[in-house]
């Protein structure tokens, strides 16, 4: 955290499989086994899972190496803001998986082990209640833009998503894409360009949530 990472730093990590395995094992003990003192060897299915995780970690480090040099700002960053709503404030919070910076550009990134979209056609689509194809992860990263805005110190903030499985494809990109029609494909480089419209939709959503005359209901999708 807060270290400038060069290609050589990441190359050293990639080559050191022992450290990677040690950290994976450590995560198993702490998070999965919930062991405090007793160590359990990985075996069977857990060992197979650990091997898959190592493969993903190495590929992610290789992707970082291609992007280097950059400064790694934080991981699992807890952000909280008091968001103005009808003369009052609503407490909003979230945990940003990763924040890094390069040449004055701050990336706020979310890791996803599953699949999903990077594209969206309009802001309304991000807030649709019963649209099973709603680009919900795009909404999530824009929401992080709201949470991290003040800490960015007026730097350019670029939201993005790492779909880990997709990292094995050639020319994979983490950038979001505004695609209102088949002929337009605009890469989101600065959250500020979309903030006003996103905020308007967010306020409308919050107003509905806090409106006692509007019942909560289960989405159909």
PDB file of C-alpha atoms in Angstrom:
ATOM      1  CA  UNK A   1       0.000   0.000   0.000  1.00  0.00           C
ATOM      2  CA  UNK A   2       1.220   3.485  -1.004  1.00  0.00           C
ATOM      3  CA  UNK A   3       4.198   1.949  -2.778  1.00  0.00           C
ATOM      4  CA  UNK A   4       5.210   2.645  -6.351  1.00  0.00           C
ATOM      5  CA  UNK A   5       5.254  -0.683  -8.148  1.00  0.00           C
ATOM      6  CA  UNK A   6       7.555  -1.128 -11.115  1.00  0.00           C
ATOM      7  CA  UNK A   7       7.628  -3.978 -13.607  1.00  0.00           C
ATOM      8  CA  UNK A   8      10.620  -5.445 -11.750  1.00  0.00           C
ATOM      9  CA  UNK A   9       8.686  -5.538  -8.451  1.00  0.00           C
ATOM     10  CA  UNK A  10       5.815  -7.435 -10.015  1.00  0.00           C
ATOM     11  CA  UNK A  11       8.141  -9.736 -11.931  1.00  0.00           C
ATOM     12  CA  UNK A  12       9.762 -10.683  -8.634  1.00  0.00           C
ATOM     13  CA  UNK A  13       6.352 -11.506  -7.143  1.00  0.00           C
ATOM     14  CA  UNK A  14       5.324 -13.564 -10.165  1.00  0.00           C
ATOM     15  CA  UNK A  15       8.474 -15.665  -9.940  1.00  0.00           C
ATOM     16  CA  UNK A  16       8.138 -16.221  -6.194  1.00  0.00           C
ATOM     17  CA  UNK A  17       5.471 -18.944  -6.192  1.00  0.00           C
ATOM     18  CA  UNK A  18       6.375 -19.815  -2.590  1.00  0.00           C
ATOM     19  CA  UNK A  19       5.190 -16.426  -1.282  1.00  0.00           C
ATOM     20  CA  UNK A  20       1.995 -16.640  -3.355  1.00  0.00           C
ATOM     21  CA  UNK A  21       1.231 -20.122  -2.009  1.00  0.00           C
ATOM     22  CA  UNK A  22       1.984 -18.961   1.521  1.00  0.00           C
ATOM     23  CA  UNK A  23      -0.507 -16.101   1.265  1.00  0.00           C
ATOM     24  CA  UNK A  24      -3.185 -18.353  -0.257  1.00  0.00           C
ATOM     25  CA  UNK A  25      -2.638 -20.863   2.539  1.00  0.00           C
ATOM     26  CA  UNK A  26      -2.819 -18.071   5.092  1.00  0.00           C
ATOM     27  CA  UNK A  27      -6.161 -16.931   3.661  1.00  0.00           C
ATOM     28  CA  UNK A  28      -7.538 -20.483   3.839  1.00  0.00           C
ATOM     29  CA  UNK A  29      -6.562 -20.770   7.508  1.00  0.00           C
ATOM     30  CA  UNK A  30      -8.005 -17.383   8.479  1.00  0.00           C
ATOM     31  CA  UNK A  31     -11.099 -17.045   6.332  1.00  0.00           C
ATOM     32  CA  UNK A  32     -12.179 -20.558   5.380  1.00  0.00           C
ATOM     33  CA  UNK A  33     -11.015 -22.737   8.270  1.00  0.00           C
ATOM     34  CA  UNK A  34     -11.252 -19.842  10.763  1.00  0.00           C
ATOM     35  CA  UNK A  35      -8.227 -21.250  12.590  1.00  0.00           C
ATOM     36  CA  UNK A  36      -6.431 -19.051  15.089  1.00  0.00           C
ATOM     37  CA  UNK A  37      -3.793 -21.425  16.364  1.00  0.00           C
ATOM     38  CA  UNK A  38      -4.195 -24.793  14.657  1.00  0.00           C
ATOM     39  CA  UNK A  39      -2.762 -25.172  11.134  1.00  0.00           C
ATOM     40  CA  UNK A  40      -4.525 -27.427   8.611  1.00  0.00           C
ATOM     41  CA  UNK A  41      -2.836 -28.777   5.510  1.00  0.00           C
ATOM     42  CA  UNK A  42      -4.664 -28.199   2.248  1.00  0.00           C
ATOM     43  CA  UNK A  43      -5.833 -31.388   0.626  1.00  0.00           C
ATOM     44  CA  UNK A  44      -8.419 -32.738  -1.771  1.00  0.00           C
ATOM     45  CA  UNK A  45     -10.815 -30.166  -3.170  1.00  0.00           C
ATOM     46  CA  UNK A  46      -9.264 -27.325  -1.154  1.00  0.00           C
ATOM     47  CA  UNK A  47      -5.885 -28.024  -2.736  1.00  0.00           C
ATOM     48  CA  UNK A  48      -7.449 -27.919  -6.207  1.00  0.00           C
ATOM     49  CA  UNK A  49      -9.120 -24.593  -5.368  1.00  0.00           C
ATOM     50  CA  UNK A  50      -5.798 -23.211  -4.087  1.00  0.00           C
ATOM     51  CA  UNK A  51      -4.157 -24.124  -7.396  1.00  0.00           C
ATOM     52  CA  UNK A  52      -6.876 -22.280  -9.323  1.00  0.00           C
ATOM     53  CA  UNK A  53      -6.502 -19.227  -7.071  1.00  0.00           C
ATOM     54  CA  UNK A  54      -2.736 -19.241  -7.671  1.00  0.00           C
ATOM     55  CA  UNK A  55      -3.373 -19.273 -11.417  1.00  0.00           C
ATOM     56  CA  UNK A  56      -5.690 -16.251 -11.097  1.00  0.00           C
ATOM     57  CA  UNK A  57      -3.272 -14.364  -8.826  1.00  0.00           C
ATOM     58  CA  UNK A  58      -0.361 -14.867 -11.218  1.00  0.00           C
ATOM     59  CA  UNK A  59      -2.424 -13.722 -14.196  1.00  0.00           C
ATOM     60  CA  UNK A  60      -3.552 -10.634 -12.276  1.00  0.00           C
ATOM     61  CA  UNK A  61       0.049  -9.817 -11.392  1.00  0.00           C
ATOM     62  CA  UNK A  62       1.013 -10.244 -15.053  1.00  0.00           C
ATOM     63  CA  UNK A  63      -1.763  -7.802 -15.976  1.00  0.00           C
ATOM     64  CA  UNK A  64      -0.457  -5.365 -13.346  1.00  0.00           C
ATOM     65  CA  UNK A  65       3.038  -5.752 -14.782  1.00  0.00           C
ATOM     66  CA  UNK A  66       1.729  -4.619 -18.173  1.00  0.00           C
ATOM     67  CA  UNK A  67       0.169  -1.549 -16.520  1.00  0.00           C
ATOM     68  CA  UNK A  68       3.205  -0.705 -14.349  1.00  0.00           C
ATOM     69  CA  UNK A  69       4.621   1.557 -13.072  1.00  0.00           C
ATOM     70  CA  UNK A  70       1.813   2.702 -10.779  1.00  0.00           C
ATOM     71  CA  UNK A  71       1.174   3.467  -7.124  1.00  0.00           C
ATOM     72  CA  UNK A  72      -0.987   1.021  -5.178  1.00  0.00           C
ATOM     73  CA  UNK A  73      -3.113   3.225  -2.908  1.00  0.00           C
ATOM     74  CA  UNK A  74      -5.337   0.853  -0.955  1.00  0.00           C
ATOM     75  CA  UNK A  75      -7.294  -2.409  -0.784  1.00  0.00           C
ATOM     76  CA  UNK A  76     -10.722  -3.060   0.749  1.00  0.00           C
ATOM     77  CA  UNK A  77     -10.974   0.679   1.348  1.00  0.00           C
ATOM     78  CA  UNK A  78     -13.951   1.567   3.533  1.00  0.00           C
ATOM     79  CA  UNK A  79     -15.544   4.800   2.350  1.00  0.00           C
ATOM     80  CA  UNK A  80     -18.420   6.671   3.953  1.00  0.00           C
ATOM     81  CA  UNK A  81     -20.196   9.867   2.906  1.00  0.00           C
ATOM     82  CA  UNK A  82     -23.166  11.867   4.108  1.00  0.00           C
ATOM     83  CA  UNK A  83     -25.167  12.359   0.938  1.00  0.00           C
ATOM     84  CA  UNK A  84     -27.591  15.326   0.799  1.00  0.00           C
ATOM     85  CA  UNK A  85     -31.243  14.400   0.310  1.00  0.00           C
ATOM     86  CA  UNK A  86     -34.169  16.818   0.708  1.00  0.00           C
ATOM     87  CA  UNK A  87     -32.430  19.033   3.242  1.00  0.00           C
ATOM     88  CA  UNK A  88     -31.125  16.088   5.252  1.00  0.00           C
ATOM     89  CA  UNK A  89     -28.289  13.620   4.855  1.00  0.00           C
ATOM     90  CA  UNK A  90     -28.224   9.906   4.082  1.00  0.00           C
ATOM     91  CA  UNK A  91     -25.265   7.821   5.237  1.00  0.00           C
ATOM     92  CA  UNK A  92     -23.766   5.859   2.353  1.00  0.00           C
ATOM     93  CA  UNK A  93     -20.833   3.487   2.624  1.00  0.00           C
ATOM     94  CA  UNK A  94     -18.996   0.781   0.735  1.00  0.00           C
ATOM     95  CA  UNK A  95     -15.731  -1.116   0.426  1.00  0.00           C
ATOM     96  CA  UNK A  96     -13.638  -0.501  -2.672  1.00  0.00           C
ATOM     97  CA  UNK A  97     -11.605  -3.577  -3.626  1.00  0.00           C
ATOM     98  CA  UNK A  98      -8.672  -1.672  -5.061  1.00  0.00           C
ATOM     99  CA  UNK A  99      -7.457   1.864  -5.670  1.00  0.00           C
ATOM    100  CA  UNK A 100      -4.325   2.702  -7.635  1.00  0.00           C
ATOM    101  CA  UNK A 101      -2.881   5.762  -9.344  1.00  0.00           C
ATOM    102  CA  UNK A 102      -0.794   6.397 -12.437  1.00  0.00           C
ATOM    103  CA  UNK A 103       0.086   9.742 -14.014  1.00  0.00           C
ATOM    104  CA  UNK A 104      -2.593  11.564 -12.000  1.00  0.00           C
ATOM    105  CA  UNK A 105      -5.313   9.050 -12.935  1.00  0.00           C
ATOM    106  CA  UNK A 106      -6.918   7.268  -9.971  1.00  0.00           C
ATOM    107  CA  UNK A 107      -8.540   3.927 -10.744  1.00  0.00           C
ATOM    108  CA  UNK A 108     -11.221   2.534  -8.433  1.00  0.00           C
ATOM    109  CA  UNK A 109     -11.530  -1.140  -9.255  1.00  0.00           C
ATOM    110  CA  UNK A 110     -13.794  -3.973  -8.277  1.00  0.00           C
ATOM    111  CA  UNK A 111     -12.822  -7.656  -8.527  1.00  0.00           C
ATOM    112  CA  UNK A 112     -15.402 -10.148  -9.791  1.00  0.00           C
ATOM    113  CA  UNK A 113     -14.867 -13.904  -9.980  1.00  0.00           C
ATOM    114  CA  UNK A 114     -17.984 -14.355 -12.101  1.00  0.00           C
ATOM    115  CA  UNK A 115     -18.965 -12.779 -15.388  1.00  0.00           C
ATOM    116  CA  UNK A 116     -20.755  -9.552 -16.184  1.00  0.00           C
ATOM    117  CA  UNK A 117     -20.844  -6.440 -18.300  1.00  0.00           C
ATOM    118  CA  UNK A 118     -18.548  -3.494 -18.794  1.00  0.00           C
ATOM    119  CA  UNK A 119     -21.022  -1.709 -21.059  1.00  0.00           C
ATOM    120  CA  UNK A 120     -24.090   0.393 -20.284  1.00  0.00           C
ATOM    121  CA  UNK A 121     -26.398   2.230 -22.653  1.00  0.00           C
ATOM    122  CA  UNK A 122     -27.761   4.911 -20.294  1.00  0.00           C
ATOM    123  CA  UNK A 123     -27.943   5.835 -16.606  1.00  0.00           C
ATOM    124  CA  UNK A 124     -31.562   4.806 -16.235  1.00  0.00           C
ATOM    125  CA  UNK A 125     -30.564   1.231 -17.121  1.00  0.00           C
ATOM    126  CA  UNK A 126     -28.303   1.055 -14.050  1.00  0.00           C
ATOM    127  CA  UNK A 127     -31.279   1.620 -11.727  1.00  0.00           C
ATOM    128  CA  UNK A 128     -33.955  -0.546 -13.375  1.00  0.00           C
ATOM    129  CA  UNK A 129     -35.656  -2.669 -10.705  1.00  0.00           C
ATOM    130  CA  UNK A 130     -36.775  -5.659 -12.742  1.00  0.00           C
ATOM    131  CA  UNK A 131     -34.173  -5.870 -15.472  1.00  0.00           C
ATOM    132  CA  UNK A 132     -32.243  -9.113 -14.987  1.00  0.00           C
ATOM    133  CA  UNK A 133     -29.670  -7.897 -17.514  1.00  0.00           C
ATOM    134  CA  UNK A 134     -29.127  -4.653 -15.622  1.00  0.00           C
ATOM    135  CA  UNK A 135     -25.380  -3.857 -15.533  1.00  0.00           C
ATOM    136  CA  UNK A 136     -25.360  -3.915 -11.718  1.00  0.00           C
ATOM    137  CA  UNK A 137     -21.571  -4.040 -11.420  1.00  0.00           C
ATOM    138  CA  UNK A 138     -21.303  -0.872 -13.505  1.00  0.00           C
ATOM    139  CA  UNK A 139     -23.719   0.719 -11.038  1.00  0.00           C
ATOM    140  CA  UNK A 140     -21.526  -0.501  -8.167  1.00  0.00           C
ATOM    141  CA  UNK A 141     -18.346   1.084  -9.500  1.00  0.00           C
ATOM    142  CA  UNK A 142     -20.107   4.387 -10.265  1.00  0.00           C
ATOM    143  CA  UNK A 143     -21.439   4.312  -6.696  1.00  0.00           C
ATOM    144  CA  UNK A 144     -17.832   3.927  -5.528  1.00  0.00           C
ATOM    145  CA  UNK A 145     -17.063   7.066  -7.525  1.00  0.00           C
ATOM    146  CA  UNK A 146     -19.529   8.955  -5.324  1.00  0.00           C
ATOM    147  CA  UNK A 147     -17.972   7.495  -2.169  1.00  0.00           C
ATOM    148  CA  UNK A 148     -14.366   8.231  -3.146  1.00  0.00           C
ATOM    149  CA  UNK A 149     -14.870  11.613  -4.778  1.00  0.00           C
ATOM    150  CA  UNK A 150     -13.716  13.737  -1.828  1.00  0.00           C
ATOM    151  CA  UNK A 151     -10.636  11.607  -1.136  1.00  0.00           C
ATOM    152  CA  UNK A 152      -9.528  11.835  -4.757  1.00  0.00           C
ATOM    153  CA  UNK A 153      -8.419  15.457  -4.219  1.00  0.00           C
ATOM    154  CA  UNK A 154      -9.752  16.635  -7.587  1.00  0.00           C
ATOM    155  CA  UNK A 155      -7.782  13.994  -9.505  1.00  0.00           C
ATOM    156  CA  UNK A 156      -9.336  12.147 -12.408  1.00  0.00           C
ATOM    157  CA  UNK A 157     -11.209   9.087 -11.115  1.00  0.00           C
ATOM    158  CA  UNK A 158     -11.750   6.167 -13.462  1.00  0.00           C
ATOM    159  CA  UNK A 159     -14.055   3.339 -12.350  1.00  0.00           C
ATOM    160  CA  UNK A 160     -13.378  -0.165 -13.653  1.00  0.00           C
ATOM    161  CA  UNK A 161     -14.000  -3.872 -13.137  1.00  0.00           C
ATOM    162  CA  UNK A 162     -11.632  -6.816 -13.131  1.00  0.00           C
ATOM    163  CA  UNK A 163     -13.548  -9.921 -14.223  1.00  0.00           C
ATOM    164  CA  UNK A 164     -10.837 -12.337 -13.151  1.00  0.00           C
ATOM    165  CA  UNK A 165     -11.764 -15.117 -15.603  1.00  0.00           C
ATOM    166  CA  UNK A 166     -11.656 -12.655 -18.495  1.00  0.00           C
ATOM    167  CA  UNK A 167      -8.062 -11.674 -17.705  1.00  0.00           C
ATOM    168  CA  UNK A 168      -6.886 -14.714 -19.669  1.00  0.00           C
ATOM    169  CA  UNK A 169      -8.276 -13.237 -22.870  1.00  0.00           C
ATOM    170  CA  UNK A 170      -6.028 -11.218 -25.136  1.00  0.00           C
ATOM    171  CA  UNK A 171      -6.387  -7.438 -24.891  1.00  0.00           C
ATOM    172  CA  UNK A 172      -8.703  -7.587 -21.884  1.00  0.00           C
ATOM    173  CA  UNK A 173      -9.773  -4.172 -20.590  1.00  0.00           C
ATOM    174  CA  UNK A 174     -11.142  -3.174 -17.182  1.00  0.00           C
ATOM    175  CA  UNK A 175     -12.569   0.152 -18.346  1.00  0.00           C
ATOM    176  CA  UNK A 176     -16.314   0.730 -18.463  1.00  0.00           C
ATOM    177  CA  UNK A 177     -17.887   1.569 -21.804  1.00  0.00           C
ATOM    178  CA  UNK A 178     -20.786   3.880 -22.595  1.00  0.00           C
ATOM    179  CA  UNK A 179     -22.588   2.230 -25.497  1.00  0.00           C
ATOM    180  CA  UNK A 180     -25.920   3.957 -26.239  1.00  0.00           C
ATOM    181  CA  UNK A 181     -26.152   2.347 -29.702  1.00  0.00           C
ATOM    182  CA  UNK A 182     -24.313  -0.090 -31.957  1.00  0.00           C
ATOM    183  CA  UNK A 183     -22.185   2.642 -33.515  1.00  0.00           C
ATOM    184  CA  UNK A 184     -21.030   4.329 -30.287  1.00  0.00           C
ATOM    185  CA  UNK A 185     -18.500   2.859 -27.865  1.00  0.00           C
ATOM    186  CA  UNK A 186     -17.029   5.444 -25.463  1.00  0.00           C
ATOM    187  CA  UNK A 187     -14.537   4.383 -22.783  1.00  0.00           C
ATOM    188  CA  UNK A 188     -15.284   5.923 -19.388  1.00  0.00           C
ATOM    189  CA  UNK A 189     -12.052   7.745 -18.557  1.00  0.00           C
ATOM    190  CA  UNK A 190     -13.366  10.263 -16.010  1.00  0.00           C
ATOM    191  CA  UNK A 191     -16.209   9.620 -13.569  1.00  0.00           C
ATOM    192  CA  UNK A 192     -16.851  13.378 -13.429  1.00  0.00           C
ATOM    193  CA  UNK A 193     -18.287  13.230 -16.964  1.00  0.00           C
ATOM    194  CA  UNK A 194     -21.084  10.953 -15.727  1.00  0.00           C
ATOM    195  CA  UNK A 195     -21.413  12.098 -12.113  1.00  0.00           C
ATOM    196  CA  UNK A 196     -24.231  14.610 -12.546  1.00  0.00           C
ATOM    197  CA  UNK A 197     -26.506  12.194 -14.385  1.00  0.00           C
ATOM    198  CA  UNK A 198     -25.677   9.306 -12.041  1.00  0.00           C
ATOM    199  CA  UNK A 199     -26.302  11.494  -8.987  1.00  0.00           C
ATOM    200  CA  UNK A 200     -29.702  12.530 -10.331  1.00  0.00           C
ATOM    201  CA  UNK A 201     -30.728   8.885 -10.704  1.00  0.00           C
ATOM    202  CA  UNK A 202     -29.261   8.025  -7.292  1.00  0.00           C
ATOM    203  CA  UNK A 203     -31.238  10.820  -5.591  1.00  0.00           C
ATOM    204  CA  UNK A 204     -34.415   9.607  -7.284  1.00  0.00           C
ATOM    205  CA  UNK A 205     -33.710   6.077  -6.029  1.00  0.00           C
ATOM    206  CA  UNK A 206     -33.030   7.269  -2.472  1.00  0.00           C
ATOM    207  CA  UNK A 207     -36.163   9.411  -2.468  1.00  0.00           C
ATOM    208  CA  UNK A 208     -38.195   6.345  -3.385  1.00  0.00           C
ATOM    209  CA  UNK A 209     -36.537   4.273  -0.646  1.00  0.00           C
ATOM    210  CA  UNK A 210     -37.339   6.870   2.019  1.00  0.00           C
ATOM    211  CA  UNK A 211     -40.841   7.604   0.718  1.00  0.00           C
ATOM    212  CA  UNK A 212     -43.246   6.045   3.245  1.00  0.00           C
ATOM    213  CA  UNK A 213     -45.983   6.036   0.605  1.00  0.00           C
ATOM    214  CA  UNK A 214     -44.015   3.675  -1.650  1.00  0.00           C
ATOM    215  CA  UNK A 215     -44.040   0.048  -0.502  1.00  0.00           C
ATOM    216  CA  UNK A 216     -40.983  -2.169  -0.680  1.00  0.00           C
ATOM    217  CA  UNK A 217     -41.461  -5.081  -3.053  1.00  0.00           C
ATOM    218  CA  UNK A 218     -39.458  -8.061  -4.237  1.00  0.00           C
ATOM    219  CA  UNK A 219     -37.956  -7.705  -7.673  1.00  0.00           C
ATOM    220  CA  UNK A 220     -39.131 -10.208 -10.247  1.00  0.00           C
ATOM    221  CA  UNK A 221     -35.566 -10.858 -11.434  1.00  0.00           C
TER     222      UNK A 221
END
